[in-house]
CSV table of N, CA and C in Angstrom, one decimal:
chain,number,residue,atom,x,y,z
A,1,MET,N,-5.0,14.6,10.9
A,1,MET,CA,-5.7,13.3,10.6
A,1,MET,C,-7.0,13.5,11.3
A,2,THR,N,-8.0,12.5,11.0
A,2,THR,CA,-9.3,12.6,11.5
A,2,THR,C,-9.4,12.0,12.9
A,3,THR,N,-10.6,12.0,13.5
A,3,THR,CA,-10.7,11.5,14.8
A,3,THR,C,-11.0,10.0,14.9
A,4,VAL,N,-10.8,9.3,13.8
A,4,VAL,CA,-11.0,7.8,13.9
A,4,VAL,C,-10.0,7.3,14.9
A,5,SER,N,-10.5,6.5,15.8
A,5,SER,CA,-9.6,5.9,16.9
A,5,SER,C,-8.7,4.8,16.4
A,6,ASN,N,-7.6,4.6,17.0
A,6,ASN,CA,-6.7,3.6,16.6
A,6,ASN,C,-7.3,2.2,16.8
A,7,LYS,N,-8.1,2.1,17.8
A,7,LYS,CA,-8.9,0.8,18.0
A,7,LYS,C,-9.8,0.5,16.8
A,8,THR,N,-10.5,1.5,16.4
A,8,THR,CA,-11.4,1.3,15.2
A,8,THR,C,-10.6,1.0,14.0
A,9,LEU,N,-9.5,1.6,13.8
A,9,LEU,CA,-8.6,1.3,12.7
A,9,LEU,C,-8.1,-0.1,12.7
A,10,LYS,N,-7.6,-0.5,13.9
A,10,LYS,CA,-7.1,-1.9,14.1
A,10,LYS,C,-8.1,-2.9,13.7
A,11,SER,N,-9.3,-2.7,14.2
A,11,SER,CA,-10.4,-3.6,13.9
A,11,SER,C,-10.7,-3.6,12.4
A,12,ALA,N,-10.8,-2.5,11.7
A,12,ALA,CA,-11.1,-2.4,10.3
A,12,ALA,C,-9.9,-3.1,9.5
A,13,LEU,N,-8.7,-2.9,9.9
A,13,LEU,CA,-7.5,-3.5,9.2
A,13,LEU,C,-7.6,-5.1,9.4
A,14,GLN,N,-7.9,-5.5,10.6
A,14,GLN,CA,-8.0,-6.9,10.8
A,14,GLN,C,-9.1,-7.6,10.0
A,15,ASP,N,-10.2,-6.9,9.9
A,15,ASP,CA,-11.3,-7.4,9.0
A,15,ASP,C,-10.8,-7.5,7.5
A,16,ILE,N,-10.0,-6.5,7.1
A,16,ILE,CA,-9.5,-6.7,5.7
A,16,ILE,C,-8.6,-7.9,5.5
A,17,ILE,N,-7.7,-8.1,6.5
A,17,ILE,CA,-6.9,-9.3,6.4
A,17,ILE,C,-7.7,-10.6,6.5
A,18,ASN,N,-8.7,-10.6,7.3
A,18,ASN,CA,-9.6,-11.8,7.4
A,18,ASN,C,-10.4,-12.1,6.1
A,19,SER,N,-10.9,-11.0,5.5
A,19,SER,CA,-11.8,-11.1,4.4
A,19,SER,C,-11.0,-11.3,3.0
A,20,LYS,N,-9.8,-10.7,3.0
A,20,LYS,CA,-9.0,-10.7,1.7
A,20,LYS,C,-7.6,-11.1,2.0
A,21,PRO,N,-7.3,-12.3,2.5
A,21,PRO,CA,-6.0,-12.6,3.1
A,21,PRO,C,-4.8,-12.5,2.2
A,22,ASN,N,-5.0,-12.7,0.9
A,22,ASN,CA,-3.8,-12.7,0.0
A,22,ASN,C,-3.8,-11.5,-0.9
A,23,SER,N,-4.5,-10.4,-0.5
A,23,SER,CA,-4.7,-9.2,-1.3
A,23,SER,C,-3.6,-8.1,-1.1
A,24,LEU,N,-3.5,-7.2,-2.0
A,24,LEU,CA,-2.7,-6.0,-1.7
A,24,LEU,C,-3.2,-5.3,-0.4
A,25,GLN,N,-4.5,-5.2,-0.2
A,25,GLN,CA,-5.0,-4.6,1.0
A,25,GLN,C,-4.6,-5.3,2.2
A,26,ALA,N,-4.6,-6.6,2.2
A,26,ALA,CA,-4.1,-7.3,3.4
A,26,ALA,C,-2.7,-7.1,3.7
A,27,ALA,N,-1.9,-6.9,2.6
A,27,ALA,CA,-0.4,-6.7,2.8
A,27,ALA,C,-0.2,-5.3,3.5
A,28,VAL,N,-1.0,-4.3,3.0
A,28,VAL,CA,-0.9,-3.0,3.6
A,28,VAL,C,-1.4,-3.0,5.0
A,29,ALA,N,-2.6,-3.7,5.3
A,29,ALA,CA,-3.2,-3.8,6.6
A,29,ALA,C,-2.2,-4.5,7.6
A,30,SER,N,-1.6,-5.5,7.2
A,30,SER,CA,-0.7,-6.3,8.1
A,30,SER,C,0.5,-5.4,8.4
A,31,GLU,N,1.1,-4.7,7.5
A,31,GLU,CA,2.1,-3.8,7.8
A,31,GLU,C,1.7,-2.7,8.7
A,32,ALA,N,0.5,-2.1,8.5
A,32,ALA,CA,0.0,-1.0,9.3
A,32,ALA,C,-0.2,-1.5,10.8
A,33,LEU,N,-0.7,-2.8,10.9
A,33,LEU,CA,-0.9,-3.3,12.2
A,33,LEU,C,0.4,-3.5,13.1
A,34,ASP,N,1.5,-3.5,12.3
A,34,ASP,CA,2.8,-3.7,13.1
A,34,ASP,C,3.2,-2.3,13.7
A,35,HIS,N,2.5,-1.2,13.4
A,35,HIS,CA,2.8,0.0,13.9
A,35,HIS,C,1.9,0.5,15.1
A,36,GLU,N,2.4,1.1,16.1
A,36,GLU,CA,1.6,1.5,17.2
A,36,GLU,C,0.6,2.6,16.8
A,37,ASP,N,1.0,3.6,16.1
A,37,ASP,CA,0.1,4.7,15.7
A,37,ASP,C,-0.3,4.5,14.2
A,38,ILE,N,-1.4,3.9,13.9
A,38,ILE,CA,-1.8,3.6,12.5
A,38,ILE,C,-2.0,4.8,11.7
A,39,LYS,N,-2.6,5.9,12.2
A,39,LYS,CA,-2.7,7.1,11.5
A,39,LYS,C,-1.4,7.6,11.1
A,40,CYS,N,-0.4,7.6,11.9
A,40,CYS,CA,1.0,8.0,11.6
A,40,CYS,C,1.6,7.2,10.5
A,41,PHE,N,1.4,5.9,10.6
A,41,PHE,CA,1.8,5.0,9.6
A,41,PHE,C,1.4,5.4,8.2
A,42,PHE,N,0.1,5.6,8.0
A,42,PHE,CA,-0.4,6.0,6.7
A,42,PHE,C,0.1,7.4,6.3
A,43,SER,N,0.1,8.3,7.2
A,43,SER,CA,0.6,9.7,7.0
A,43,SER,C,2.1,9.6,6.5
A,44,ASP,N,2.9,8.8,7.2
A,44,ASP,CA,4.4,8.8,6.9
A,44,ASP,C,4.5,8.0,5.5
A,45,LEU,N,3.8,7.0,5.3
A,45,LEU,CA,3.9,6.2,4.1
A,45,LEU,C,3.5,7.1,2.9
A,46,LEU,N,2.4,7.8,3.0
A,46,LEU,CA,1.9,8.6,1.9
A,46,LEU,C,2.8,9.8,1.7
A,47,GLN,N,3.5,10.2,2.7
A,47,GLN,CA,4.3,11.4,2.6
A,47,GLN,C,5.7,11.0,2.0
A,48,HIS,N,6.2,9.9,2.5
A,48,HIS,CA,7.6,9.6,2.2
A,48,HIS,C,7.8,8.4,1.3
A,49,GLY,N,6.8,7.5,1.2
A,49,GLY,CA,6.8,6.4,0.3
A,49,GLY,C,7.6,5.2,0.7
A,50,CYS,N,7.6,4.1,0.0
A,50,CYS,CA,8.3,3.0,0.3
A,50,CYS,C,9.9,3.1,0.1
A,51,ILE,N,10.2,4.1,-0.7
A,51,ILE,CA,11.6,4.3,-0.9
A,51,ILE,C,12.3,4.8,0.5
A,52,SER,N,11.5,5.3,1.4
A,52,SER,CA,12.1,5.7,2.7
A,52,SER,C,12.6,4.5,3.5
A,53,GLY,N,12.2,3.3,3.1
A,53,GLY,CA,12.7,2.1,3.9
A,53,GLY,C,11.7,1.8,5.1
A,54,MET,N,10.6,2.5,5.2
A,54,MET,CA,9.8,2.2,6.4
A,54,MET,C,9.0,0.9,6.2
A,55,ILE,N,8.8,0.4,5.0
A,55,ILE,CA,8.2,-0.9,4.8
A,55,ILE,C,9.3,-2.0,4.7
A,56,GLY,N,9.5,-2.6,5.9
A,56,GLY,CA,10.6,-3.5,6.0
A,56,GLY,C,10.6,-4.7,5.0
A,57,SER,N,9.4,-5.1,4.7
A,57,SER,CA,9.2,-6.2,3.8
A,57,SER,C,9.4,-5.9,2.3
A,58,LEU,N,9.6,-4.5,2.0
A,58,LEU,CA,9.8,-4.1,0.6
A,58,LEU,C,11.1,-3.3,0.5
A,59,ILE,N,12.1,-3.7,1.1
A,59,ILE,CA,13.4,-2.9,1.0
A,59,ILE,C,14.3,-3.5,-0.1
A,60,TYR,N,14.4,-4.8,-0.1
A,60,TYR,CA,15.4,-5.4,-1.1
A,60,TYR,C,14.7,-5.9,-2.3
A,61,TYR,N,15.4,-5.9,-3.5
A,61,TYR,CA,14.9,-6.3,-4.7
A,61,TYR,C,14.3,-7.8,-4.6
A,62,THR,N,14.9,-8.7,-3.9
A,62,THR,CA,14.3,-10.0,-3.8
A,62,THR,C,12.9,-9.9,-3.1
A,63,ASP,N,12.7,-9.0,-2.2
A,63,ASP,CA,11.4,-8.9,-1.6
A,63,ASP,C,10.4,-8.2,-2.5
A,64,THR,N,10.9,-7.2,-3.2
A,64,THR,CA,9.9,-6.4,-4.0
A,64,THR,C,9.5,-7.3,-5.2
A,65,HIS,N,10.5,-8.1,-5.7
A,65,HIS,CA,10.2,-9.0,-6.9
A,65,HIS,C,9.2,-10.1,-6.4
A,66,THR,N,9.4,-10.6,-5.3
A,66,THR,CA,8.5,-11.7,-4.8
A,66,THR,C,7.1,-11.1,-4.6
A,67,PHE,N,7.0,-9.8,-4.0
A,67,PHE,CA,5.7,-9.1,-3.8
A,67,PHE,C,5.1,-8.9,-5.2
A,68,PHE,N,5.8,-8.4,-6.1
A,68,PHE,CA,5.3,-8.2,-7.5
A,68,PHE,C,4.7,-9.5,-8.1
A,69,ASP,N,5.5,-10.5,-8.0
A,69,ASP,CA,5.1,-11.8,-8.6
A,69,ASP,C,3.8,-12.3,-7.9
A,70,ALA,N,3.7,-12.2,-6.6
A,70,ALA,CA,2.6,-12.7,-5.8
A,70,ALA,C,1.3,-11.9,-6.1
A,71,HIS,N,1.5,-10.6,-6.5
A,71,HIS,CA,0.3,-9.7,-6.7
A,71,HIS,C,0.2,-9.2,-8.1
A,72,TYR,N,0.8,-9.9,-9.0
A,72,TYR,CA,0.9,-9.4,-10.4
A,72,TYR,C,-0.4,-8.9,-11.0
A,73,ASP,N,-1.4,-9.7,-10.9
A,73,ASP,CA,-2.7,-9.4,-11.6
A,73,ASP,C,-3.3,-8.1,-10.9
A,74,ALA,N,-3.3,-8.0,-9.6
A,74,ALA,CA,-3.8,-6.9,-8.9
A,74,ALA,C,-3.0,-5.6,-9.2
A,75,ILE,N,-1.7,-5.8,-9.3
A,75,ILE,CA,-0.8,-4.6,-9.6
A,75,ILE,C,-1.1,-4.2,-11.0
A,76,GLU,N,-1.2,-5.1,-12.0
A,76,GLU,CA,-1.5,-4.7,-13.4
A,76,GLU,C,-2.8,-4.0,-13.4
A,77,GLU,N,-3.8,-4.4,-12.7
A,77,GLU,CA,-5.1,-3.8,-12.7
A,77,GLU,C,-5.0,-2.4,-12.1
A,78,LEU,N,-4.3,-2.2,-11.0
A,78,LEU,CA,-4.1,-0.9,-10.4
A,78,LEU,C,-3.3,0.0,-11.3
A,79,ARG,N,-2.3,-0.5,-12.0
A,79,ARG,CA,-1.5,0.3,-12.9
A,79,ARG,C,-2.4,0.8,-14.1
A,80,GLN,N,-3.2,-0.1,-14.6
A,80,GLN,CA,-4.1,0.3,-15.8
A,80,GLN,C,-5.1,1.3,-15.3
A,81,GLU,N,-5.7,1.1,-14.2
A,81,GLU,CA,-6.7,2.1,-13.6
A,81,GLU,C,-6.1,3.5,-13.4
A,82,TYR,N,-4.8,3.5,-12.9
A,82,TYR,CA,-4.1,4.7,-12.6
A,82,TYR,C,-3.8,5.4,-13.9
A,83,GLN,N,-3.3,4.7,-14.9
A,83,GLN,CA,-2.9,5.2,-16.2
A,83,GLN,C,-4.2,5.8,-16.9
A,84,ASP,N,-5.3,5.1,-16.8
A,84,ASP,CA,-6.6,5.6,-17.4
A,84,ASP,C,-7.0,6.9,-16.8
A,85,ASN,N,-6.8,7.0,-15.5
A,85,ASN,CA,-7.2,8.2,-14.7
A,85,ASN,C,-6.3,9.4,-15.1
A,86,ILE,N,-5.0,9.2,-15.3
A,86,ILE,CA,-4.1,10.3,-15.6
A,86,ILE,C,-4.0,10.5,-17.0
A,87,GLY,N,-4.3,9.6,-17.9
A,87,GLY,CA,-4.3,9.7,-19.3
A,87,GLY,C,-3.0,9.5,-20.0
A,88,GLU,N,-2.0,8.9,-19.2
A,88,GLU,CA,-0.7,8.6,-19.9
A,88,GLU,C,-0.1,7.4,-19.1
A,89,PRO,N,0.8,6.8,-19.6
A,89,PRO,CA,1.5,5.6,-19.0
A,89,PRO,C,2.4,6.1,-17.8
A,90,LEU,N,2.6,5.2,-16.9
A,90,LEU,CA,3.5,5.5,-15.8
A,90,LEU,C,4.9,5.5,-16.4
A,91,GLU,N,5.7,6.4,-15.9
A,91,GLU,CA,7.1,6.4,-16.4
A,91,GLU,C,8.0,5.6,-15.4
A,92,ILE,N,8.4,4.5,-15.9
A,92,ILE,CA,9.2,3.7,-15.0
A,92,ILE,C,10.7,3.8,-15.3
A,93,LYS,N,11.5,4.4,-14.4
A,93,LYS,CA,12.9,4.8,-14.7
A,93,LYS,C,13.8,3.8,-14.0
A,94,GLU,N,13.3,2.8,-13.3
A,94,GLU,CA,14.2,1.9,-12.5
A,94,GLU,C,13.7,0.5,-12.8
A,95,ASN,N,14.1,-0.4,-11.9
A,95,ASN,CA,13.7,-1.8,-11.9
A,95,ASN,C,12.2,-1.9,-11.9
A,96,LEU,N,11.7,-2.5,-12.9
A,96,LEU,CA,10.2,-2.6,-13.2
A,96,LEU,C,9.5,-3.2,-12.0
A,97,LYS,N,9.9,-4.4,-11.5
A,97,LYS,CA,9.2,-5.0,-10.4
A,97,LYS,C,9.3,-4.3,-9.2
A,98,ASN,N,10.4,-3.7,-8.9
A,98,ASN,CA,10.6,-2.9,-7.7
A,98,ASN,C,9.7,-1.6,-7.7
A,99,PHE,N,9.7,-0.9,-8.8
A,99,PHE,CA,8.9,0.2,-9.0
A,99,PHE,C,7.4,0.0,-8.8
A,100,LEU,N,6.9,-1.1,-9.5
A,100,LEU,CA,5.6,-1.4,-9.5
A,100,LEU,C,5.1,-2.0,-8.1
A,101,ALA,N,6.0,-2.7,-7.4
A,101,ALA,CA,5.6,-3.2,-6.1
A,101,ALA,C,5.4,-2.0,-5.2
A,102,TRP,N,6.3,-1.0,-5.2
A,102,TRP,CA,6.2,0.2,-4.4
A,102,TRP,C,5.0,1.0,-4.8
A,103,PHE,N,4.8,1.2,-6.1
A,103,PHE,CA,3.6,1.9,-6.6
A,103,PHE,C,2.3,1.2,-6.1
A,104,ALA,N,2.2,-0.1,-6.2
A,104,ALA,CA,1.0,-0.8,-5.8
A,104,ALA,C,0.8,-0.7,-4.3
A,105,PHE,N,1.8,-0.8,-3.5
A,105,PHE,CA,1.7,-0.7,-2.1
A,105,PHE,C,1.2,0.7,-1.7
A,106,GLU,N,1.9,1.7,-2.2
A,106,GLU,CA,1.6,3.1,-1.9
A,106,GLU,C,0.1,3.5,-2.4
A,107,GLU,N,-0.2,3.1,-3.6
A,107,GLU,CA,-1.5,3.4,-4.2
A,107,GLU,C,-2.7,2.7,-3.4
A,108,THR,N,-2.4,1.5,-3.0
A,108,THR,CA,-3.4,0.7,-2.1
A,108,THR,C,-3.5,1.4,-0.8
A,109,ALA,N,-2.4,1.8,-0.2
A,109,ALA,CA,-2.4,2.5,1.1
A,109,ALA,C,-3.2,3.8,1.0
A,110,TYR,N,-3.0,4.5,-0.1
A,110,TYR,CA,-3.8,5.8,-0.3
A,110,TYR,C,-5.3,5.5,-0.4
A,111,GLN,N,-5.6,4.5,-1.2
A,111,GLN,CA,-7.1,4.2,-1.3
A,111,GLN,C,-7.7,3.7,0.0
A,112,MET,N,-6.9,2.9,0.7
A,112,MET,CA,-7.4,2.4,2.0
A,112,MET,C,-7.5,3.6,3.0
A,113,ALA,N,-6.6,4.5,3.0
A,113,ALA,CA,-6.6,5.7,3.9
A,113,ALA,C,-8.0,6.4,3.7
A,114,LEU,N,-8.3,6.6,2.4
A,114,LEU,CA,-9.5,7.3,2.0
A,114,LEU,C,-10.7,6.5,2.6
A,115,GLU,N,-10.8,5.2,2.4
A,115,GLU,CA,-11.8,4.3,2.8
A,115,GLU,C,-12.0,4.3,4.3
A,116,LEU,N,-10.8,4.4,5.0
A,116,LEU,CA,-10.8,4.4,6.5
A,116,LEU,C,-11.2,5.7,7.1
A,117,GLY,N,-11.4,6.7,6.3
A,117,GLY,CA,-11.7,8.1,6.7
A,117,GLY,C,-10.5,8.9,7.3
A,118,LEU,N,-9.4,8.6,6.8
A,118,LEU,CA,-8.2,9.3,7.2
A,118,LEU,C,-7.9,10.5,6.2
A,119,GLU,N,-7.5,11.6,6.7
A,119,GLU,CA,-7.2,12.7,5.8
A,119,GLU,C,-5.8,12.4,5.2
A,120,VAL,N,-5.8,12.6,3.8
A,120,VAL,CA,-4.6,12.3,3.1
A,120,VAL,C,-4.1,13.5,2.3
């Protein structure tokens, strides 16, 4: 990972929460701030995904469905952007809301890691 300090990351994440309180970015930022080592959080999430269980708020279907419903428009926008970039639709082999909640959380975390200057 890069030399961005944990203190700098915490400040940037708090700014995201304050400026976009109900966004996907705020959800990722809030989860990241619950971890001591923020660089490790992003690295682990991007390596192992939500399926690993590391995102406590997105383990159960009731939670992922609530997350999906709360962020539906942003998730659909992210999905469309992703599909446009790869040139084919996402292949969803499981519960739609669960899959897309995890996809959105992970994709948002990836984009945020890039913006924060973290190596991914």
